[in-house]
Short mmCIF file of C-alpha atoms and ligand atoms in Angstrom, two decimals:
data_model
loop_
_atom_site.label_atom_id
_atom_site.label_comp_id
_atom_site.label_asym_id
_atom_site.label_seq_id
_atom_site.Cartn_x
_atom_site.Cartn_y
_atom_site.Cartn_z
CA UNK A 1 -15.11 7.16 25.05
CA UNK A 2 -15.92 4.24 27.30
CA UNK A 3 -17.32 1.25 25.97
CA UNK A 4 -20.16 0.08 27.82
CA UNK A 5 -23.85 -1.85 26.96
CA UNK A 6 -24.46 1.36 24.90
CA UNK A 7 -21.73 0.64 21.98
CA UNK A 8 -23.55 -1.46 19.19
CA UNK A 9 -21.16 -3.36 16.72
CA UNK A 10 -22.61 -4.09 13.26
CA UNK A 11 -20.98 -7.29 11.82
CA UNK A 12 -21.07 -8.80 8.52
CA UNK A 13 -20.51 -12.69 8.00
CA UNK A 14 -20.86 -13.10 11.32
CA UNK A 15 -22.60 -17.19 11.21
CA UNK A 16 -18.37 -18.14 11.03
CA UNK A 17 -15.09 -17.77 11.26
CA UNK A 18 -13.82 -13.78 12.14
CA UNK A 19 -17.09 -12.41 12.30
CA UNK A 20 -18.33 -15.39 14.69
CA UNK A 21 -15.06 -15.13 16.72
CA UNK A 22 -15.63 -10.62 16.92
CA UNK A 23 -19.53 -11.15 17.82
CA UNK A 24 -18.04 -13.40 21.19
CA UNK A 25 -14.68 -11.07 22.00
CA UNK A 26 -17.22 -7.75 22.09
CA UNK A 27 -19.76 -9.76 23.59
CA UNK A 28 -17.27 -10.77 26.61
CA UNK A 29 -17.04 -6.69 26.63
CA UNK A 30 -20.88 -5.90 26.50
CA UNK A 31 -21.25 -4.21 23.37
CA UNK A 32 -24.44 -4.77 22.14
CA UNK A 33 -24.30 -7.06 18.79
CA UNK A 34 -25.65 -6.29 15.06
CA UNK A 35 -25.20 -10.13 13.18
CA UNK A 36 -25.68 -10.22 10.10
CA UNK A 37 -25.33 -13.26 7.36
CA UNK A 38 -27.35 -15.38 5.01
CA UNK A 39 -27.31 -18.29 7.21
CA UNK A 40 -30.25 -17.79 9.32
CA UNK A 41 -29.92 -20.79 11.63
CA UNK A 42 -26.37 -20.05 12.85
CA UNK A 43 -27.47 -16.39 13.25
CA UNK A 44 -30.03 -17.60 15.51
CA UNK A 45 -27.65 -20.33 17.12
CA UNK A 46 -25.34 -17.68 18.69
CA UNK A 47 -28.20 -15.25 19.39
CA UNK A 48 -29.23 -18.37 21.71
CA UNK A 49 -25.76 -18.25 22.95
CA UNK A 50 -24.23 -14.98 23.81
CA UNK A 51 -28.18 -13.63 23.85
CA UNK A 52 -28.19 -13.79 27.96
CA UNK A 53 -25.06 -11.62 27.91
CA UNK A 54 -25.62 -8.72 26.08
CA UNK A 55 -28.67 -7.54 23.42
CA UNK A 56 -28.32 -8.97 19.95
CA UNK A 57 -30.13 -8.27 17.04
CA UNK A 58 -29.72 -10.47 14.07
CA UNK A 59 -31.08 -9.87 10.76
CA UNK A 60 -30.65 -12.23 7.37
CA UNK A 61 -28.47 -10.63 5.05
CA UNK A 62 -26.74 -11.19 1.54
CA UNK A 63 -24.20 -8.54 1.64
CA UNK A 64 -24.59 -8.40 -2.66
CA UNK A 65 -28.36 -7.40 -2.28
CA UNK A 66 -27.71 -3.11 -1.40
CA UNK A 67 -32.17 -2.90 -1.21
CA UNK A 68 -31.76 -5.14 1.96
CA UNK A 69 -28.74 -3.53 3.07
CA UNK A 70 -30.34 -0.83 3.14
CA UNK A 71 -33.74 -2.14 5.01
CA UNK A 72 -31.84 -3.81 7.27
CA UNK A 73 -30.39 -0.95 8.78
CA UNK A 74 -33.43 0.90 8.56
CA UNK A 75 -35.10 -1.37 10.28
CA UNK A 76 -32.34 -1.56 13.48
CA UNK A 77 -34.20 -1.51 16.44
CA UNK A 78 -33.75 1.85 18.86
CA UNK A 79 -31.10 0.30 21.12
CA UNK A 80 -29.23 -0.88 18.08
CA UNK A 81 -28.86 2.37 16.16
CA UNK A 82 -25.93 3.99 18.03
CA UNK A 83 -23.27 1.92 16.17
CA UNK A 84 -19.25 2.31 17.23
CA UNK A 85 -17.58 -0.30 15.63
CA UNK A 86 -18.94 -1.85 11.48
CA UNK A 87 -16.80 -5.16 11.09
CA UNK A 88 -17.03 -5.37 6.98
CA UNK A 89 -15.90 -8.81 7.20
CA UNK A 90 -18.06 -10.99 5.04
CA UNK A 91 -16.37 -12.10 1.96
CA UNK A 92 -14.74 -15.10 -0.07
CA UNK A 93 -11.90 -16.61 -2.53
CA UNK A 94 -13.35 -18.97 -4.98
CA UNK A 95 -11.40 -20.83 -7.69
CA UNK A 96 -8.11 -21.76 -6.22
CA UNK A 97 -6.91 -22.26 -9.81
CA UNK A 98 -4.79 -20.03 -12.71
CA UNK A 99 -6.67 -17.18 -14.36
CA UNK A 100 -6.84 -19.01 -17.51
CA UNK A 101 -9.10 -21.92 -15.91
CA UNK A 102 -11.61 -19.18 -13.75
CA UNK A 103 -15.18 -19.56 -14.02
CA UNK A 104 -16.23 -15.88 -15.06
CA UNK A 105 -19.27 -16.46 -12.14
CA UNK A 106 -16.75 -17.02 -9.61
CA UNK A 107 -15.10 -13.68 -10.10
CA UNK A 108 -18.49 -12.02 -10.55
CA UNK A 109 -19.34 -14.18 -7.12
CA UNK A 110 -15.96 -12.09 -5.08
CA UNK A 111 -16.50 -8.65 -6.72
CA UNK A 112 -20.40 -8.55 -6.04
CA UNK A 113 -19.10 -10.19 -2.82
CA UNK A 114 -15.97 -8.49 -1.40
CA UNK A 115 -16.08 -5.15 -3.32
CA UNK A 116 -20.40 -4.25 -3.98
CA UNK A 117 -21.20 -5.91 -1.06
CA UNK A 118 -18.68 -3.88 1.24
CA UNK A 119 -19.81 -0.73 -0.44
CA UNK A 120 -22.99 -1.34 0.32
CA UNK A 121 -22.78 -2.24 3.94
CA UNK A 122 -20.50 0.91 4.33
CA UNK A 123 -22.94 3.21 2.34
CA UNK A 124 -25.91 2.07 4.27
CA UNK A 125 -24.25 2.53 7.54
CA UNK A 126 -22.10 5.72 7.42
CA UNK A 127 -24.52 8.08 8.64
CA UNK A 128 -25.37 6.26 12.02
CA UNK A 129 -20.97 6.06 12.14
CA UNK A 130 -21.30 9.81 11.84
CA UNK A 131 -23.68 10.25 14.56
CA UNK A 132 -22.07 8.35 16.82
CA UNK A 133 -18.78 10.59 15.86
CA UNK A 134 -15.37 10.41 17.56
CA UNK A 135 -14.29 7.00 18.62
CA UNK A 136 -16.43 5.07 16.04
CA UNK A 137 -14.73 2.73 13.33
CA UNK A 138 -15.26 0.62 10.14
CA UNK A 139 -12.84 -2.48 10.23
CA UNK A 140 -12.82 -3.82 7.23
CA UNK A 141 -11.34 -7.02 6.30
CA UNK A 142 -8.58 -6.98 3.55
CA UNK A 143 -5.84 -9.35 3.32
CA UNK A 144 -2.61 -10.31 2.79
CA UNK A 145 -3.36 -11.18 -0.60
CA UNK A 146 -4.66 -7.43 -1.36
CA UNK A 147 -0.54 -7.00 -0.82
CA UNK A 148 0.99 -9.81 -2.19
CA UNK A 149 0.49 -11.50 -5.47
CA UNK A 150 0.09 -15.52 -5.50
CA UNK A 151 -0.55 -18.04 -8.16
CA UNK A 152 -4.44 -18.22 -7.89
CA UNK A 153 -5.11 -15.10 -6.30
CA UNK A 154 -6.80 -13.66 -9.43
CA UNK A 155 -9.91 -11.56 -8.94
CA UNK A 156 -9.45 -12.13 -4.70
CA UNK A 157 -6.19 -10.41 -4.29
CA UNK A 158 -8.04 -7.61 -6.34
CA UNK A 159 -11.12 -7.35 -4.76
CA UNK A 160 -8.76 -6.90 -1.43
CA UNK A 161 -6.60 -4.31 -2.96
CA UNK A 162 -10.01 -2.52 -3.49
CA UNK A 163 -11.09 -3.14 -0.05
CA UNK A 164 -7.30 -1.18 0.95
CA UNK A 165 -7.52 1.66 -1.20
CA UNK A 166 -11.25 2.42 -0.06
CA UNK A 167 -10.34 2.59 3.64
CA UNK A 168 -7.74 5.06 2.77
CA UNK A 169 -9.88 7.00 0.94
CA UNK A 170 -12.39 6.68 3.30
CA UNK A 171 -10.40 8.04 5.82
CA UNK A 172 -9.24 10.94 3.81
CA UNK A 173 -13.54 11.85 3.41
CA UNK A 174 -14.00 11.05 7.11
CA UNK A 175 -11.58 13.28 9.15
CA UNK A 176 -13.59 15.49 10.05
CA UNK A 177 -15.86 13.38 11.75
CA UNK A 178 -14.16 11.49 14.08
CA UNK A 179 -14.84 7.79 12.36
CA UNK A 180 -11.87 6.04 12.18
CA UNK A 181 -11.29 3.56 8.76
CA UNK A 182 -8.86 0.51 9.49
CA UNK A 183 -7.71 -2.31 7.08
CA UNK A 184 -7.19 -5.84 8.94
CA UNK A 185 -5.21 -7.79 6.25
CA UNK A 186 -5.19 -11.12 7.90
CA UNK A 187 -2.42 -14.35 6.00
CA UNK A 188 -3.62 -17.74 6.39
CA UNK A 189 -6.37 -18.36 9.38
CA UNK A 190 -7.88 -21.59 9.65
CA UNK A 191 -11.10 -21.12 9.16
CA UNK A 192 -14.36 -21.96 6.61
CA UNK A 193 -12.74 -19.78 4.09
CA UNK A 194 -10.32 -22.77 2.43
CA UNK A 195 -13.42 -24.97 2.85
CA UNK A 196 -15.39 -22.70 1.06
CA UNK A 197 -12.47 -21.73 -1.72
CA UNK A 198 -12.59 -25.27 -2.45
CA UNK A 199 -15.95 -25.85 -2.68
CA UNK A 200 -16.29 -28.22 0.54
CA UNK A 201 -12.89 -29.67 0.20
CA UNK A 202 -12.22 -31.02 3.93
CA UNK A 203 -8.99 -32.58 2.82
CA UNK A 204 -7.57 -29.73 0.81
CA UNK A 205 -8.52 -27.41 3.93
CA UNK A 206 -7.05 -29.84 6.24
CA UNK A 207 -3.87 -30.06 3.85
CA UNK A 208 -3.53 -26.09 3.82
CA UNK A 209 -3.37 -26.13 7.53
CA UNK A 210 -1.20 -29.18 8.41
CA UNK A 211 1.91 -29.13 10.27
CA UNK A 212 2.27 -25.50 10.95
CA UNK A 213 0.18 -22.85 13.04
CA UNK A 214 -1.82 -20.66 11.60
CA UNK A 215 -3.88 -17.45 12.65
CA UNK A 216 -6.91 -18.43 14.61
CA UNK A 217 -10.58 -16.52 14.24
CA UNK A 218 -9.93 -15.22 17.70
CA UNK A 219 -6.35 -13.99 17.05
CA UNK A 220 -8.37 -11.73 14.33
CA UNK A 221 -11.17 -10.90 16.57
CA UNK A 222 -8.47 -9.58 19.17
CA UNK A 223 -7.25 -7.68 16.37
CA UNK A 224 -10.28 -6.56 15.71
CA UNK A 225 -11.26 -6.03 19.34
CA UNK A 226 -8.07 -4.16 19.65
CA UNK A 227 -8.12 -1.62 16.67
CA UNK A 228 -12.02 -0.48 17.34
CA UNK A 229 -11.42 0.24 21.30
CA UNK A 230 -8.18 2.01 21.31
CA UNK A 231 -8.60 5.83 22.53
CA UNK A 232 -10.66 8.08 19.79
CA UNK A 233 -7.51 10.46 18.98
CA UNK A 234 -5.58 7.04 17.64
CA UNK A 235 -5.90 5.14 13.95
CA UNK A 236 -4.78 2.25 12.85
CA UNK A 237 -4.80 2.75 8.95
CA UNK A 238 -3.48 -0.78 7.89
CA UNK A 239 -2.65 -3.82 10.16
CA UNK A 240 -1.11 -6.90 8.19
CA UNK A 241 -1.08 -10.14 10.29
CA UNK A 242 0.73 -13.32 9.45
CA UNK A 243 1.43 -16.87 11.13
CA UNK A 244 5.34 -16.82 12.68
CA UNK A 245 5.45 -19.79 10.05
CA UNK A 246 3.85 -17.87 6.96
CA UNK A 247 6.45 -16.00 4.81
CA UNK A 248 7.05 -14.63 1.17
CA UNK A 249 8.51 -16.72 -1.31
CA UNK A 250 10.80 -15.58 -4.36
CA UNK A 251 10.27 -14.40 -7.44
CA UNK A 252 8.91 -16.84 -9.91
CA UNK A 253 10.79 -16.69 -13.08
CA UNK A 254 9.60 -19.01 -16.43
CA UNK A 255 12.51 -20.48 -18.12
CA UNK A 256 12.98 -21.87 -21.55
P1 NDP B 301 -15.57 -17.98 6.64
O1 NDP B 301 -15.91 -18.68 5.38
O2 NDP B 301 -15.44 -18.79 7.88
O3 NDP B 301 -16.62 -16.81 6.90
C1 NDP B 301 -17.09 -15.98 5.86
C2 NDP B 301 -18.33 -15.24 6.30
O4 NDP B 301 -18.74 -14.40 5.21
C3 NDP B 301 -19.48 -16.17 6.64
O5 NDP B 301 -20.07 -15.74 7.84
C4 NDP B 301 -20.44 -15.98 5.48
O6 NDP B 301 -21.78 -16.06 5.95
C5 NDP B 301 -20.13 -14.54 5.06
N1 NDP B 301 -20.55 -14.27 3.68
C6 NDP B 301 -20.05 -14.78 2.54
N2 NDP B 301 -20.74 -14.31 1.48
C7 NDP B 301 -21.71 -13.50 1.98
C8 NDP B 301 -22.75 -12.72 1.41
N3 NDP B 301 -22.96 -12.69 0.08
N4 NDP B 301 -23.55 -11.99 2.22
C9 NDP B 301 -23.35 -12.01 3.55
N5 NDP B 301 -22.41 -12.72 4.16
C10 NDP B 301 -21.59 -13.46 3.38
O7 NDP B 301 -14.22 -17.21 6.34
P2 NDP B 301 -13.36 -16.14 7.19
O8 NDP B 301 -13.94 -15.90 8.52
O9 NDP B 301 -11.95 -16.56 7.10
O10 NDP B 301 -13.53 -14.87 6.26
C11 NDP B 301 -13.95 -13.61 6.72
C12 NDP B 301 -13.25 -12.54 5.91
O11 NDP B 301 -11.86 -12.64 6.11
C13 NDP B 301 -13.45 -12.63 4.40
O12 NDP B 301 -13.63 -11.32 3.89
C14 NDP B 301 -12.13 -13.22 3.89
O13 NDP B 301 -11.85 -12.84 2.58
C15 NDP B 301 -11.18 -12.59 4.88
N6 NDP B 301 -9.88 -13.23 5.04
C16 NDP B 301 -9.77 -14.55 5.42
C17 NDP B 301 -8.52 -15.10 5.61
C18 NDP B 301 -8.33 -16.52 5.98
O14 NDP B 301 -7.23 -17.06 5.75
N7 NDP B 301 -9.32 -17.19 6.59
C19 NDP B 301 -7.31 -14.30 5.47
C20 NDP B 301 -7.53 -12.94 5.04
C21 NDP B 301 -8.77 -12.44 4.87
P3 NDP B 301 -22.99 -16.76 5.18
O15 NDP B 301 -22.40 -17.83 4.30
O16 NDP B 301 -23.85 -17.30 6.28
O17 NDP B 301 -23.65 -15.65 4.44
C1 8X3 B 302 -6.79 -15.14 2.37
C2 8X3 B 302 -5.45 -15.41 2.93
O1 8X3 B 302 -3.32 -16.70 2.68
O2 8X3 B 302 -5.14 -17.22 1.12
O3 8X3 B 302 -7.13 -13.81 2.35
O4 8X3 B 302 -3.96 -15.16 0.90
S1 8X3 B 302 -4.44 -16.17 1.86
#
């Protein structure tokens, strides 16, 4: 399949971090850009920028709300219906703290978030996926922690797990149609996510980061880039990324 102004990329959480970073690597490529988010002035921000490259439709979106899911890919303009590549990629931790000291809203906040929300973005836009047939893809973005348990991970490592199994499955459904299903899980990238796990904490975000290297929103979007243009007979199921200087740890074990 060749990849030319034709291919339309649908986005989620594309006003930062990975989605920001894919909407500028496909954009270099000239696929034609679906960006989608609840922030409304960053949409239009990098409609303004990559805008005199390639077409770019953006439409306001809260992932958790399937009605407007659903409207706003109903209401995808003609050059924007022939999608190739949906980036599921909005999503969020919240309360880096023990189970035990959770807010119940803040694992309400990630399931309606990482699990509804990516159900409905995936439900709405499967049958333009279908049309478009062999060579098309959902990316969606798991993580690390959907592998590994961590002190803190709670309800976020879960809702990733969820986001794993459901590509898999998905895959098993699709095979028939030529849509692909891949599962980026991504270890610690600097971008808003800390910020917004912390509720604005510059310092603890800063902290996370400091003195090591981590994963980049462009080493993702390469990822990303990579997975979604590779030739249609080829699938990535599951591609786990970490920083050279991000590792497991041992066991913990409680001791009298
Ligand atoms: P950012 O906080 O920089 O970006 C998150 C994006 O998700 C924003 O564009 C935000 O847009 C969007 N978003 C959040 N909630 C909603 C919602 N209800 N409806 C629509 N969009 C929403 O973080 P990242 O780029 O790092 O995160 C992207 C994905 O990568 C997430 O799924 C995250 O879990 C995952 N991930 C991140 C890792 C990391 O270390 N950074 C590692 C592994 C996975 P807006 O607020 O404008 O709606
Ligand atoms: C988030 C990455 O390192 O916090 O998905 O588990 S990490």
């Amino acid at each position: 399949m060749s990849h030319n102004q034709s291919n339309v990329i649908f986005i989620t959480g594309a006003t930062s971090g990975f989605g920001r970073a894919t909407a500028r690597r496909f954009a270099r490529e000239g696929w034609s850009l679906v960006l989608t988010g609840r922030r409304v002035e960053r949409l239009q921000e990098l409609a303004q920028e990559l805008g005199a490259q390639v077409p770019v439709h953006i439409a306001a979106l809260d992932v958790r709300d399937a009605a407007a899911v659903k409207e706003v890919v109903a209401a995808l303009p003609e050059g924007f219906r022939r999608i190739v590549a949906l980036v599921n990629n909005a999503g969020l931790a919240l309360a880096p703290v023990p189970s035990q000291n959770a807010a119940l809203e803040d694992w309400h906040t990630m399931i309606d978030t990482n699990v509804t929300g990516l159900v409905n973005v995936t439900h709405a836009v499967l049958p333009l996926l279908i049309e478009t047939g062999a060579g098309a893809s959902i990316v969606n973005i798991g993580s690390v922690a959907g592998e590994w348990p961590y002190p803190g991970g709670h309800v976020y490592g879960a809702t990733k797990a969820f986001v794993k199994q459901f590509s898999f499955n998905l895959r098993c459904d699709l095979i028939s149609t030529g849509v692909r299903v891949t599962d980026i899980e991504p270890g610690m990238a600097e971008t808003e996510f800390t910020l917004v796990r912390t509720r604005g904490n510059q310092a603890a975000s800063d902290a996370l980061y400091a003195n090591m290297t981590p994963l980049s929103a462009e080493d993702i979007a390469e990822q990303i880039h990579y997975v979604a243009t590779l030739p249609a007979h080829i699938n990535i199921n599951r591609l786990e990324i970490m920083p050279a200087r991000q590792a497991w740890s041992a066991f913990a074990v409680h001791r009298d």
